[in-house]
Each structure stands twice: as C-alpha cells, then as structure tokens.
C-alpha cells in the first residue's frame, strides 16, 4: 500500500487549514475512467426527456444548496460572498439551460438520391474536465452541463487548491438522481490525474481551463490519440476608453473590471488604454474609484475584493511590481494573516514592460495613452492573448469598428460584461480553442454521424 496523498485545503483570508482532501493517484484515476466508461453505455441511452428531467433535478438541488456552496467558496477561495452567491447561481443556471438540450439535439435530413440521409449528434464518450482555482464552480459547470446533456459521462479534476465546491456538486448530482459514474469529481494533481485524462485511451475529450503553458502541453499530448480539446487559457485584455465616452462611468467601473476576484480572472481588463487628450482627466477620476474599492473579509457583505489564492501566488503577483515600478496610486489591503495584495495602478508603463505584456492574474492594472483609433487597435492587439475587452465610446460606428478590430472572443461596449450563460465564451489566438456556454458549447461535446438509408427496392 502506498501512503495516501493528503492535501491541506487552506482559507486564503485567514491562512487556516479548513480540511484535508485525499488526492487520487494513477490507479484511482484509471478506476474512475473505467466507471465513467461503463456508465456511458447506459447514460447515452437514457431517453432525452429523462436526461432532461435529471438535469433539471440537479439544477434544483444546486439552487437549494446555493448558500452552502457560496459559503464553501468564500472559505476555500476567498471569494467575496456576493461573488460566491453569483457563482453558485451561475452553476445552477448553466445546468438548467443545458437541461433543455437533450430534447433539442437536432440532426438534419439532407436531400440525396436513392434514399434518406440523416445526421445524428452523437456523444463523444468519457470527458475529462480540468479546472483551475480561480472560478471553481462556474468553470466546472460550463463543461459538465453541456457534456452530460449531450450524453457523455464526465470526470472533473478540480484544482488542488480549491476542490470543495466541485466535490459538493458531485454529491448534489447523485442526490438528484444522476446515476453513479455519470459525473465524478476526482481531486488530484495536474501532472497525475489531469495528465492521465490526456493519455488514457478511454477519455475521449479533454476540457482544460488554466494557464496557456499547461494548455499547450495538453493539446500536444492529446494529439497522440487525435483527442479533441477545448482550451480556455489566459488573457491580457484591453479596456479602451475614447475621449467621447462617459468618462465618469468608464473610470468608476474600470477598477471592478480588473480587481474583481482580486484580478484572478482570465477576462480581467488589466490594460487600460485611454485616448491621450483625456488621459489626465481619466486618471483623476480613476484614483478615487481605486481607493474606494473595499478590500477585506470576504464573508462581509460589503466587501468588494478578497485575498489572493495563496502565498506563492502573491509572490508571483508582487514580482510584477518591483520597487522601481511607477505606481500611480493604490488601494488598501488588510494587515495580518491572509494573502492580501492592494489594488495597484501602474502608470506610466512602457509597452515592453512585463507588467504590460504578461498576464499577472492579480489586482494590478497598467494605464497607457493612445493617439487615435488605429493606435488603440495596434496596442490592444499587440499580445498573443485574445480573450475579452471593453470599448468605451458614444460613437456607435466607432464602437462597431473597434469591436470588429480587436482580436478577442468576448467584447463589451460601454460595460464590462464577458459572461452570460446564453452566449458563447472563448478566446482568440493563444487565449483558447473552442467555445463554452450558449448554443455553441454543445458542438464541443457531440460528433456528427451521417446515416444513409437506401429506398431502392
Ligand atoms: P494551471 O494551468 O497551473 O492549472 C490549471 C489546472 O490544470 C489545475 O487543475 C491543475 O492541477 C491542472 N494541471 C497543471 N498541470 C497539469 C498537467 N501537466 N497536466 C494536466 N493538468 C495539469 O493554472 P492555474 O494556476 O490553476 O490557473 C490560472 C490560469 O488559468 C491563468 O493563466 C488564467 O488566465 C487561466 N484561466 C483561464 C480561464 C479561461 O476561461 N480562459 C479561466 C480561468 C483561468
């Protein structure tokens, strides 16, 4: 017998150990894949209306457990209680939305000579879902809901640091009547459990959300078995503010577009590009907005930003702001235990500064001026990432031109929204491959089968 691999789960706001979770090894992973493979044979044959009913029951169970799920996320990930409630509600909404899919996975009937030609949207098989620590609940739900709806079985590997809400979702699924083996949550290390999803021949699809570095390794590994992948990777998104915008609103909302979830958001607008003629006015409005961000105890209803996820991550974030950095202004952060880091605004910043080019994944934003529309697009697109972005202007033509010009998958005009469960989400360039949410996500979990039936006598 080998020693169990025990992982201490820590509350990032207090540094206290909440619980200990046993991480799966290679043998447990293979056993989970075997269960999922066996369950696939029956789950795919469950009548569409029954699969839909089971998913609706699962959504209802999540709904009834929202406060508990939210409290778990506050403790495990340091999310503010407001955000954590939204995340639990989002998981419910996504499951409910895809509960409508089993009865609507239409194929086509295509005109051909000599018979009838029809297509079927077939499930792929066992889907391995690898989740990061920044949004444990929504990211798990965005993959498992459409995958299950399409008739696949799913194994979720949560991030080592944040397994608690995913484990709870698996319990709720079972309680709602989803059969054993259809949805499993397997805490484990990336290079062990996650890597086994890549190499195991019975895992027929991998969904990965996380860093671009690991995402590339997963994609390369999956090539060996021509295994499809969905990748949701990093970002360095631009918030572009034109002189004709509602500057007060743009400045008041900009901090939340980057400091929400302490900046640990792949969609964080971590570069603010401001038209040069209003740069100073914008900075004057931004300063009180940044200083006003309420950072502290995430379980307090009034708190707007909690801690970073870990001491190691705080080290990494700090490395982008050495003593030589031009810090224009900063918000506050509590003293004492917890992995706190204050909202930080860098200006002026060189375009080749790593704080301007690399994903920091923390509450640090860089502000730079631009000359005109072309210059704004040039700066916004001078990155290998392309996940999201915002455009602030009152000129509709410009809003559309710039929206079409920014190389990113999710843009919002005069707002900072990225995610609606009814609309597609995903990255351009090295921010990802494939789309989650909305009607598009089902494509990632089905394969088209064409059947020709001869009518010849
Ligand atoms: P990470 O890439 O280190 O880990 C993500 C997940 O992959 C974890 O579950 C981890 O255990 C697993 N993993 C690590 N090495 C692995 C390997 N060799 N094989 C298989 N699995 C492996 O990233 P992280 O630090 O957990 O998360 C932060 C990153 O995630 C950021 O770069 C962020 O932008 C990105 N992210 C992107 C999105 C998106 O939707 N585009 C969403 C959230 C996070």
Short mmCIF file of C-alpha atoms and ligand atoms in Angstrom, two decimals:
data_model
loop_
_atom_site.label_atom_id
_atom_site.label_comp_id
_atom_site.label_asym_id
_atom_site.label_seq_id
_atom_site.Cartn_x
_atom_site.Cartn_y
_atom_site.Cartn_z
CA UNK A 1 0.00 0.00 0.00
CA UNK A 2 1.29 3.45 -0.88
CA UNK A 3 0.76 6.34 1.52
CA UNK A 4 -2.35 8.44 0.73
CA UNK A 5 -1.54 11.82 -0.87
CA UNK A 6 -3.23 14.22 1.56
CA UNK A 7 -3.69 17.88 0.64
CA UNK A 8 -4.42 20.58 3.20
CA UNK A 9 -7.09 22.96 1.95
CA UNK A 10 -6.40 26.48 3.24
CA UNK A 11 -8.65 29.51 3.72
CA UNK A 12 -6.71 32.26 1.88
CA UNK A 13 -8.23 35.03 4.01
CA UNK A 14 -7.06 33.51 7.30
CA UNK A 15 -4.33 31.02 6.30
CA UNK A 16 -6.13 28.40 8.44
CA UNK A 17 -6.44 24.80 7.27
CA UNK A 18 -10.13 24.10 6.58
CA UNK A 19 -9.92 20.41 5.82
CA UNK A 20 -7.75 17.74 4.29
CA UNK A 21 -8.58 16.15 0.94
CA UNK A 22 -7.12 12.92 -0.37
CA UNK A 23 -5.71 13.30 -3.86
CA UNK A 24 -6.22 10.50 -6.34
CA UNK A 25 -3.27 8.62 -7.78
CA UNK A 26 -2.92 6.85 -11.13
CA UNK A 27 -4.81 3.71 -10.00
CA UNK A 28 -7.79 5.70 -8.67
CA UNK A 29 -7.86 7.71 -11.89
CA UNK A 30 -7.96 4.59 -14.04
CA UNK A 31 -10.72 3.16 -11.84
CA UNK A 32 -12.75 6.38 -12.25
CA UNK A 33 -12.29 6.24 -16.02
CA UNK A 34 -13.49 2.62 -16.04
CA UNK A 35 -16.62 3.62 -14.06
CA UNK A 36 -17.27 6.53 -16.41
CA UNK A 37 -16.77 4.30 -19.45
CA UNK A 38 -19.27 1.76 -18.09
CA UNK A 39 -21.78 4.47 -17.18
CA UNK A 40 -21.52 5.95 -20.69
CA UNK A 41 -23.16 2.88 -22.21
CA UNK A 42 -26.32 3.43 -20.17
CA UNK A 43 -26.33 7.26 -19.84
CA UNK A 44 -26.22 7.79 -23.59
CA UNK A 45 -29.32 5.61 -23.92
CA UNK A 46 -31.38 7.39 -21.26
CA UNK A 47 -34.40 8.85 -23.07
CA UNK A 48 -33.88 12.54 -23.88
CA UNK A 49 -36.82 13.66 -21.72
CA UNK A 50 -35.50 11.64 -18.76
CA UNK A 51 -31.97 13.02 -19.15
CA UNK A 52 -33.50 16.50 -19.24
CA UNK A 53 -35.54 15.78 -16.10
CA UNK A 54 -32.47 14.52 -14.23
CA UNK A 55 -30.51 17.64 -15.19
CA UNK A 56 -33.37 19.87 -14.06
CA UNK A 57 -33.42 17.99 -10.74
CA UNK A 58 -29.65 18.55 -10.48
CA UNK A 59 -30.14 22.30 -11.13
CA UNK A 60 -32.84 22.40 -8.45
CA UNK A 61 -30.52 20.67 -5.98
CA UNK A 62 -27.81 23.27 -6.71
CA UNK A 63 -30.38 26.01 -6.27
CA UNK A 64 -31.44 24.68 -2.87
CA UNK A 65 -27.79 24.44 -1.80
CA UNK A 66 -26.67 27.88 -3.07
CA UNK A 67 -25.94 29.44 0.32
CA UNK A 68 -23.91 26.42 1.38
CA UNK A 69 -21.99 26.31 -1.91
CA UNK A 70 -21.31 30.05 -1.65
CA UNK A 71 -20.04 29.71 1.93
CA UNK A 72 -17.72 26.89 0.85
CA UNK A 73 -16.25 29.11 -1.90
CA UNK A 74 -15.79 32.05 0.46
CA UNK A 75 -13.81 29.78 2.77
CA UNK A 76 -11.88 27.84 0.13
CA UNK A 77 -11.12 30.51 -2.49
CA UNK A 78 -11.53 33.79 -0.58
CA UNK A 79 -14.26 34.93 -2.97
CA UNK A 80 -16.49 37.69 -1.69
CA UNK A 81 -19.85 36.39 -0.53
CA UNK A 82 -21.56 38.45 -3.25
CA UNK A 83 -19.44 36.86 -5.97
CA UNK A 84 -19.74 33.38 -4.50
CA UNK A 85 -23.53 33.61 -4.49
CA UNK A 86 -23.45 34.70 -8.13
CA UNK A 87 -21.16 31.76 -8.96
CA UNK A 88 -23.46 29.20 -7.31
CA UNK A 89 -26.41 30.75 -9.15
CA UNK A 90 -24.44 30.62 -12.38
CA UNK A 91 -23.74 26.89 -11.90
CA UNK A 92 -27.49 26.35 -11.40
CA UNK A 93 -28.38 28.43 -14.46
CA UNK A 94 -25.90 26.65 -16.71
CA UNK A 95 -27.17 23.21 -15.68
CA UNK A 96 -30.78 24.34 -16.15
CA UNK A 97 -30.00 25.91 -19.55
CA UNK A 98 -28.42 22.69 -20.88
CA UNK A 99 -31.25 20.60 -19.39
CA UNK A 100 -33.19 21.82 -22.42
CA UNK A 101 -30.59 20.36 -24.79
CA UNK A 102 -31.23 16.59 -24.75
CA UNK A 103 -34.63 17.13 -26.36
CA UNK A 104 -33.27 19.63 -28.87
CA UNK A 105 -30.11 17.96 -30.19
CA UNK A 106 -31.48 18.02 -33.68
CA UNK A 107 -29.80 16.32 -36.58
CA UNK A 108 -30.53 17.18 -40.22
CA UNK A 109 -32.25 15.49 -43.08
CA UNK A 110 -30.28 16.14 -46.26
CA UNK A 111 -31.71 15.67 -49.76
CA UNK A 112 -29.92 12.83 -51.59
CA UNK A 113 -30.71 10.49 -54.44
CA UNK A 114 -31.90 6.93 -53.76
CA UNK A 115 -32.77 7.20 -50.12
CA UNK A 116 -32.95 9.15 -46.91
CA UNK A 117 -29.92 10.86 -45.40
CA UNK A 118 -29.98 11.90 -41.74
CA UNK A 119 -27.42 13.11 -39.25
CA UNK A 120 -27.19 12.36 -35.53
CA UNK A 121 -25.38 14.41 -32.87
CA UNK A 122 -23.64 11.58 -31.03
CA UNK A 123 -21.94 11.94 -27.64
CA UNK A 124 -18.17 11.52 -27.62
CA UNK A 125 -17.69 9.30 -24.54
CA UNK A 126 -15.86 9.99 -21.30
CA UNK A 127 -14.96 13.69 -20.95
CA UNK A 128 -12.13 14.76 -18.62
CA UNK A 129 -12.54 18.29 -17.28
CA UNK A 130 -9.52 20.07 -15.74
CA UNK A 131 -10.49 23.13 -13.68
CA UNK A 132 -8.33 25.98 -12.30
CA UNK A 133 -8.66 27.55 -8.85
CA UNK A 134 -9.95 30.97 -9.85
CA UNK A 135 -13.63 30.14 -10.56
CA UNK A 136 -14.06 26.57 -9.36
CA UNK A 137 -17.85 26.37 -9.62
CA UNK A 138 -18.70 28.14 -12.88
CA UNK A 139 -15.81 26.62 -14.84
CA UNK A 140 -16.74 23.09 -13.74
CA UNK A 141 -20.41 23.72 -14.58
CA UNK A 142 -19.70 25.23 -18.03
CA UNK A 143 -18.16 21.93 -19.11
CA UNK A 144 -20.09 19.30 -17.19
CA UNK A 145 -23.58 20.63 -18.01
CA UNK A 146 -23.42 20.55 -21.83
CA UNK A 147 -21.28 17.38 -21.74
CA UNK A 148 -23.85 15.49 -19.65
CA UNK A 149 -26.76 16.91 -21.63
CA UNK A 150 -25.25 15.55 -24.85
CA UNK A 151 -24.98 12.06 -23.33
CA UNK A 152 -21.32 11.98 -22.29
CA UNK A 153 -20.06 10.96 -18.87
CA UNK A 154 -17.75 13.34 -17.03
CA UNK A 155 -14.82 13.29 -14.62
CA UNK A 156 -13.95 16.69 -13.16
CA UNK A 157 -10.50 17.28 -11.72
CA UNK A 158 -10.65 20.42 -9.61
CA UNK A 159 -7.54 22.47 -8.91
CA UNK A 160 -5.52 21.15 -5.98
CA UNK A 161 -6.18 24.36 -4.00
CA UNK A 162 -9.98 24.50 -4.48
CA UNK A 163 -11.73 21.11 -4.55
CA UNK A 164 -14.59 21.75 -2.12
CA UNK A 165 -17.40 23.14 -4.27
CA UNK A 166 -16.76 20.64 -7.06
CA UNK A 167 -16.99 17.78 -4.55
CA UNK A 168 -20.26 19.22 -3.31
CA UNK A 169 -21.64 19.47 -6.87
CA UNK A 170 -20.96 15.75 -7.35
CA UNK A 171 -22.90 14.95 -4.15
CA UNK A 172 -25.80 17.10 -5.32
CA UNK A 173 -25.86 15.36 -8.71
CA UNK A 174 -26.10 11.95 -7.04
CA UNK A 175 -28.81 13.16 -4.66
CA UNK A 176 -30.75 14.49 -7.67
CA UNK A 177 -30.77 11.03 -9.22
CA UNK A 178 -27.95 11.29 -11.78
CA UNK A 179 -26.68 7.68 -11.86
CA UNK A 180 -23.37 6.62 -10.25
CA UNK A 181 -20.39 7.07 -12.55
CA UNK A 182 -22.06 9.65 -14.81
CA UNK A 183 -20.49 12.62 -13.03
CA UNK A 184 -17.42 12.05 -10.87
CA UNK A 185 -15.21 14.61 -9.16
CA UNK A 186 -11.67 13.43 -8.60
CA UNK A 187 -9.36 15.75 -6.65
CA UNK A 188 -5.79 15.23 -7.75
CA UNK A 189 -2.61 16.76 -9.01
CA UNK A 190 -2.46 18.15 -12.53
CA UNK A 191 0.51 16.10 -13.68
CA UNK A 192 -1.11 12.91 -12.26
CA UNK A 193 -4.91 12.96 -12.75
CA UNK A 194 -5.01 15.71 -15.38
CA UNK A 195 -2.21 14.11 -17.36
CA UNK A 196 -3.98 10.72 -17.23
CA UNK A 197 -7.02 12.30 -18.91
CA UNK A 198 -4.67 13.15 -21.76
CA UNK A 199 -3.07 9.71 -22.06
CA UNK A 200 -5.96 7.36 -21.15
CA UNK A 201 -7.49 5.99 -24.36
CA UNK A 202 -10.98 5.78 -22.82
CA UNK A 203 -11.07 9.52 -22.10
CA UNK A 204 -12.26 10.74 -25.48
CA UNK A 205 -12.27 14.50 -24.89
CA UNK A 206 -10.42 16.91 -22.60
CA UNK A 207 -11.66 20.31 -21.48
CA UNK A 208 -8.91 22.37 -19.92
CA UNK A 209 -9.10 25.79 -18.30
CA UNK A 210 -5.90 27.21 -16.92
CA UNK A 211 -2.57 28.63 -17.95
CA UNK A 212 -1.52 28.86 -21.59
CA UNK A 213 1.66 26.93 -20.76
CA UNK A 214 -0.16 23.84 -19.47
CA UNK A 215 -2.85 24.20 -22.14
CA UNK A 216 -0.24 23.83 -24.88
CA UNK A 217 1.13 20.67 -23.23
CA UNK A 218 -2.39 19.21 -23.02
CA UNK A 219 -3.07 19.97 -26.67
CA UNK A 220 0.23 18.41 -27.74
CA UNK A 221 -0.44 15.34 -25.59
CA UNK A 222 -3.97 14.90 -26.95
CA UNK A 223 -2.60 14.91 -30.50
CA UNK A 224 -1.16 11.42 -29.90
CA UNK A 225 -4.71 10.00 -29.83
CA UNK A 226 -6.32 12.69 -32.00
CA UNK A 227 -8.32 13.56 -28.89
CA UNK A 228 -10.38 16.73 -29.19
CA UNK A 229 -9.69 19.52 -26.69
CA UNK A 230 -11.44 22.65 -25.57
CA UNK A 231 -8.97 25.16 -24.12
CA UNK A 232 -9.78 28.25 -22.08
CA UNK A 233 -6.47 29.92 -21.32
CA UNK A 234 -5.06 33.24 -20.18
CA UNK A 235 -5.71 36.82 -21.15
CA UNK A 236 -4.33 40.35 -21.13
CA UNK A 237 -7.45 42.19 -22.09
CA UNK A 238 -7.73 45.85 -23.01
CA UNK A 239 -10.23 48.35 -21.68
CA UNK A 240 -10.21 51.07 -24.38
CA UNK A 241 -11.54 54.46 -23.35
CA UNK A 242 -12.16 57.07 -26.07
CA UNK A 243 -12.36 60.80 -25.36
CA UNK A 244 -16.07 60.93 -26.25
CA UNK A 245 -17.00 58.27 -23.67
CA UNK A 246 -18.89 58.77 -20.43
CA UNK A 247 -15.56 59.21 -18.64
CA UNK A 248 -17.05 59.23 -15.15
CA UNK A 249 -18.73 55.86 -15.75
CA UNK A 250 -15.71 54.40 -17.51
CA UNK A 251 -13.45 55.40 -14.60
CA UNK A 252 -15.90 54.32 -11.90
CA UNK A 253 -16.28 50.83 -13.40
CA UNK A 254 -12.68 50.21 -14.56
CA UNK A 255 -11.44 49.02 -11.13
CA UNK A 256 -14.10 46.30 -10.95
CA UNK A 257 -13.25 45.14 -14.48
CA UNK A 258 -9.77 44.20 -13.28
CA UNK A 259 -9.84 43.90 -9.48
CA UNK A 260 -12.93 41.69 -9.27
CA UNK A 261 -11.92 38.31 -7.77
CA UNK A 262 -8.66 40.09 -6.84
CA UNK A 263 -7.72 40.17 -10.52
CA UNK A 264 -7.67 36.36 -10.68
CA UNK A 265 -9.90 36.42 -13.72
CA UNK A 266 -8.87 35.41 -17.22
CA UNK A 267 -11.10 38.23 -18.53
CA UNK A 268 -9.55 40.91 -16.29
CA UNK A 269 -9.16 44.17 -18.22
CA UNK A 270 -5.59 44.52 -16.99
CA UNK A 271 -4.56 47.09 -19.60
CA UNK A 272 -6.45 50.37 -19.69
CA UNK A 273 -5.89 52.30 -22.93
CA UNK A 274 -7.02 55.93 -22.70
CA UNK A 275 -7.17 58.50 -25.52
CA UNK A 276 -4.31 60.90 -24.83
CA UNK A 277 -6.47 64.05 -24.82
CA UNK A 278 -8.40 62.82 -21.75
CA UNK A 279 -5.65 60.78 -20.06
CA UNK A 280 -5.16 63.15 -17.10
CA UNK A 281 -8.92 63.63 -16.61
CA UNK A 282 -9.40 59.86 -16.61
CA UNK A 283 -6.61 59.28 -14.09
CA UNK A 284 -8.09 61.93 -11.80
CA UNK A 285 -11.42 60.08 -11.88
CA UNK A 286 -9.82 56.63 -11.57
CA UNK A 287 -7.88 57.42 -8.39
CA UNK A 288 -10.86 57.81 -6.00
CA UNK A 289 -12.54 54.79 -7.63
CA UNK A 290 -9.49 52.61 -6.93
CA UNK A 291 -9.02 53.93 -3.40
CA UNK A 292 -12.73 53.23 -2.80
CA UNK A 293 -12.55 49.50 -3.57
CA UNK A 294 -13.44 47.75 -0.31
CA UNK A 295 -10.82 45.06 0.31
CA UNK A 296 -11.20 42.76 3.30
CA UNK A 297 -13.05 39.88 4.93
CA UNK A 298 -14.75 38.11 2.02
CA UNK A 299 -17.66 36.94 4.17
CA UNK A 300 -18.62 40.59 4.88
CA UNK A 301 -21.49 41.54 2.53
CA UNK A 302 -19.90 44.95 1.84
CA UNK A 303 -16.53 43.59 0.76
CA UNK A 304 -15.68 44.01 -2.93
CA UNK A 305 -12.30 42.28 -3.10
CA UNK A 306 -10.82 39.41 -1.10
CA UNK A 307 -7.33 37.93 -0.86
CA UNK A 308 -5.21 36.18 -3.47
CA UNK A 309 -5.42 32.40 -3.53
CA UNK A 310 -2.05 31.55 -1.95
CA UNK A 311 1.25 32.86 -0.62
CA UNK A 312 3.04 31.56 -3.73
CA UNK A 313 0.62 33.39 -6.00
CA UNK A 314 1.08 36.62 -4.03
CA UNK A 315 4.84 36.29 -4.56
CA UNK A 316 4.25 35.93 -8.28
CA UNK A 317 1.93 38.95 -8.44
CA UNK A 318 4.38 41.05 -6.38
CA UNK A 319 7.17 40.24 -8.83
CA UNK A 320 5.37 42.39 -11.43
CA UNK A 321 5.57 45.43 -9.16
CA UNK A 322 9.23 45.77 -8.08
CA UNK A 323 10.27 48.82 -6.08
CA UNK A 324 11.30 50.54 -9.32
CA UNK A 325 7.72 50.38 -10.72
CA UNK A 326 5.83 53.59 -11.38
CA UNK A 327 2.85 53.09 -9.07
CA UNK A 328 0.40 55.89 -9.83
CA UNK A 329 -1.83 55.02 -6.87
CA UNK A 330 -3.00 52.12 -4.78
CA UNK A 331 -5.99 50.97 -2.82
CA UNK A 332 -5.83 49.36 0.58
CA UNK A 333 -5.47 45.82 1.91
CA UNK A 334 -5.76 44.38 5.43
CA UNK A 335 -2.69 43.59 7.56
CA UNK A 336 -2.24 40.30 9.34
CA UNK A 337 -2.95 36.78 8.14
CA UNK A 338 -4.31 36.22 4.64
CA UNK A 339 -2.76 36.54 1.20
CA UNK A 340 -3.66 40.21 0.68
CA UNK A 341 -2.50 42.48 -2.09
CA UNK A 342 -3.80 46.02 -2.64
CA UNK A 343 -5.40 47.18 -5.91
CA UNK A 344 -2.48 48.73 -7.77
CA UNK A 345 -2.38 51.10 -10.76
CA UNK A 346 0.80 51.38 -12.81
CA UNK A 347 1.43 54.49 -14.94
CA UNK A 348 3.41 55.41 -16.88
CA UNK A 349 4.32 51.95 -18.21
CA UNK A 350 6.50 51.00 -21.17
CA UNK A 351 4.78 48.78 -23.74
CA UNK A 352 7.54 46.19 -23.32
CA UNK A 353 7.32 46.10 -19.51
CA UNK A 354 6.35 42.56 -18.45
CA UNK A 355 3.61 44.10 -16.30
CA UNK A 356 2.10 45.30 -19.61
CA UNK A 357 2.73 42.17 -21.68
CA UNK A 358 2.23 39.22 -19.29
CA UNK A 359 -0.86 38.00 -17.52
CA UNK A 360 -0.42 38.97 -13.85
CA UNK A 361 -3.62 37.34 -12.57
CA UNK A 362 -3.72 39.73 -9.63
CA UNK A 363 -5.07 43.21 -8.79
CA UNK A 364 -2.57 45.16 -10.90
CA UNK A 365 -3.56 47.31 -13.87
CA UNK A 366 -1.41 49.32 -16.27
CA UNK A 367 -2.75 52.50 -17.90
CA UNK A 368 -1.30 53.87 -21.17
CA UNK A 369 -2.36 56.65 -23.54
CA UNK A 370 -3.17 56.21 -27.25
CA UNK A 371 -3.38 58.73 -30.10
CA UNK A 372 -6.33 57.60 -32.22
CA UNK A 373 -8.47 54.59 -33.17
CA UNK A 374 -5.72 52.89 -35.19
CA UNK A 375 -3.20 53.37 -32.39
CA UNK A 376 -5.69 51.92 -29.86
CA UNK A 377 -6.20 48.81 -32.00
CA UNK A 378 -2.46 48.41 -32.56
CA UNK A 379 -1.77 48.47 -28.80
CA UNK A 380 -4.79 46.32 -27.91
CA UNK A 381 -3.78 43.63 -30.44
CA UNK A 382 -0.04 43.63 -29.62
CA UNK A 383 -0.41 40.49 -27.49
CA UNK A 384 -0.60 36.75 -28.06
CA UNK A 385 -3.76 36.71 -25.94
CA UNK A 386 -7.28 37.48 -27.18
CA UNK A 387 -9.91 36.69 -24.60
CA UNK A 388 -12.01 39.75 -23.82
CA UNK A 389 -12.04 43.54 -23.73
CA UNK A 390 -14.15 46.67 -23.35
CA UNK A 391 -14.71 49.70 -25.55
CA UNK A 392 -15.99 52.99 -24.16
CA UNK A 393 -17.33 55.49 -26.69
CA UNK A 394 -20.60 57.24 -27.54
CA UNK A 395 -19.94 56.87 -31.28
CA UNK A 396 -21.81 53.79 -32.48
CA UNK A 397 -19.82 53.47 -35.70
CA UNK A 398 -16.57 53.55 -33.78
CA UNK A 399 -17.89 51.07 -31.22
CA UNK A 400 -18.61 48.61 -34.03
CA UNK A 401 -15.37 49.26 -35.94
CA UNK A 402 -13.26 48.76 -32.83
CA UNK A 403 -15.29 45.72 -31.72
CA UNK A 404 -14.59 44.14 -35.09
CA UNK A 405 -10.93 45.21 -34.94
CA UNK A 406 -9.99 43.89 -31.52
CA UNK A 407 -8.70 40.32 -31.83
CA UNK A 408 -10.60 38.81 -28.90
CA UNK A 409 -13.52 36.44 -28.37
CA UNK A 410 -15.66 38.45 -25.93
CA UNK A 411 -16.08 42.19 -26.12
CA UNK A 412 -18.42 44.60 -24.42
CA UNK A 413 -19.23 48.18 -25.31
CA UNK A 414 -19.85 50.70 -22.52
CA UNK A 415 -19.84 47.87 -19.99
CA UNK A 416 -17.53 45.12 -18.81
CA UNK A 417 -19.62 42.02 -19.14
CA UNK A 418 -17.94 38.89 -20.51
CA UNK A 419 -20.05 36.04 -19.38
CA UNK A 420 -23.69 35.19 -19.95
CA UNK A 421 -24.63 31.54 -19.89
CA UNK A 422 -26.73 32.01 -23.03
CA UNK A 423 -23.91 33.44 -25.18
CA UNK A 424 -20.66 31.89 -26.42
CA UNK A 425 -17.44 32.41 -24.46
CA UNK A 426 -13.87 31.67 -25.52
CA UNK A 427 -10.59 33.05 -26.74
CA UNK A 428 -8.85 34.11 -29.94
CA UNK A 429 -5.15 33.46 -30.53
CA UNK A 430 -3.41 31.85 -27.52
CA UNK A 431 -6.35 32.50 -25.19
CA UNK A 432 -8.05 29.32 -26.23
CA UNK A 433 -9.71 26.95 -28.61
CA UNK A 434 -13.42 26.24 -28.88
CA UNK A 435 -16.38 27.93 -27.26
CA UNK A 436 -18.17 27.32 -23.99
CA UNK A 437 -21.69 28.40 -22.97
CA UNK A 438 -24.59 29.38 -25.19
CA UNK A 439 -25.72 27.23 -28.10
CA UNK A 440 -22.13 26.71 -29.35
CA UNK A 441 -20.95 24.60 -26.40
CA UNK A 442 -22.91 21.52 -27.49
CA UNK A 443 -20.73 21.27 -30.62
CA UNK A 444 -17.76 20.61 -28.35
CA UNK A 445 -19.43 17.56 -26.79
CA UNK A 446 -21.01 15.92 -29.82
CA UNK A 447 -19.82 14.46 -33.08
CA UNK A 448 -21.89 14.34 -36.21
CA UNK A 449 -22.83 10.94 -37.59
CA UNK A 450 -24.25 10.67 -41.09
CA UNK A 451 -26.55 7.76 -41.97
CA UNK A 452 -27.84 6.97 -45.45
CA UNK A 453 -30.86 4.66 -45.76
CA UNK A 454 -31.47 3.27 -49.20
CA UNK A 455 -35.02 3.29 -50.54
CA UNK A 456 -34.11 1.13 -53.54
CA UNK A 457 -36.37 -1.88 -53.95
P1 LIG B 1 -2.67 25.85 -14.23
O1 LIG B 1 -2.57 25.77 -15.70
O2 LIG B 1 -1.44 25.68 -13.44
O3 LIG B 1 -3.68 24.76 -13.65
C1 LIG B 1 -4.97 24.61 -14.15
C2 LIG B 1 -5.42 23.19 -13.93
O4 LIG B 1 -4.56 22.32 -14.67
C3 LIG B 1 -5.32 22.70 -12.47
O5 LIG B 1 -6.40 21.84 -12.19
C4 LIG B 1 -4.01 21.93 -12.47
O6 LIG B 1 -3.99 20.92 -11.49
C5 LIG B 1 -4.01 21.32 -13.84
N1 LIG B 1 -2.69 20.96 -14.36
C6 LIG B 1 -1.50 21.53 -14.05
N2 LIG B 1 -0.50 20.91 -14.72
C7 LIG B 1 -1.08 19.93 -15.47
C8 LIG B 1 -0.57 18.97 -16.39
N3 LIG B 1 0.71 18.86 -16.67
N4 LIG B 1 -1.46 18.13 -16.99
C9 LIG B 1 -2.78 18.23 -16.75
N5 LIG B 1 -3.31 19.12 -15.88
C10 LIG B 1 -2.47 19.98 -15.26
O7 LIG B 1 -3.39 27.23 -13.97
P2 LIG B 1 -3.88 27.83 -12.58
O8 LIG B 1 -2.71 28.46 -11.93
O9 LIG B 1 -4.63 26.84 -11.82
O10 LIG B 1 -4.91 28.94 -13.10
C11 LIG B 1 -4.54 30.20 -13.54
C12 LIG B 1 -4.53 30.29 -15.05
O11 LIG B 1 -5.76 29.85 -15.62
C13 LIG B 1 -4.38 31.70 -15.56
O12 LIG B 1 -3.39 31.75 -16.55
C14 LIG B 1 -5.74 32.05 -16.16
O13 LIG B 1 -5.78 33.00 -17.14
C15 LIG B 1 -6.22 30.77 -16.63
N6 LIG B 1 -7.69 30.76 -16.70
C16 LIG B 1 -8.31 30.89 -17.90
C17 LIG B 1 -9.69 30.91 -17.98
C18 LIG B 1 -10.42 31.00 -19.27
O14 LIG B 1 -11.61 30.73 -19.30
N7 LIG B 1 -9.81 31.36 -20.36
C19 LIG B 1 -10.44 30.79 -16.83
C20 LIG B 1 -9.79 30.66 -15.64
C21 LIG B 1 -8.41 30.64 -15.58
#
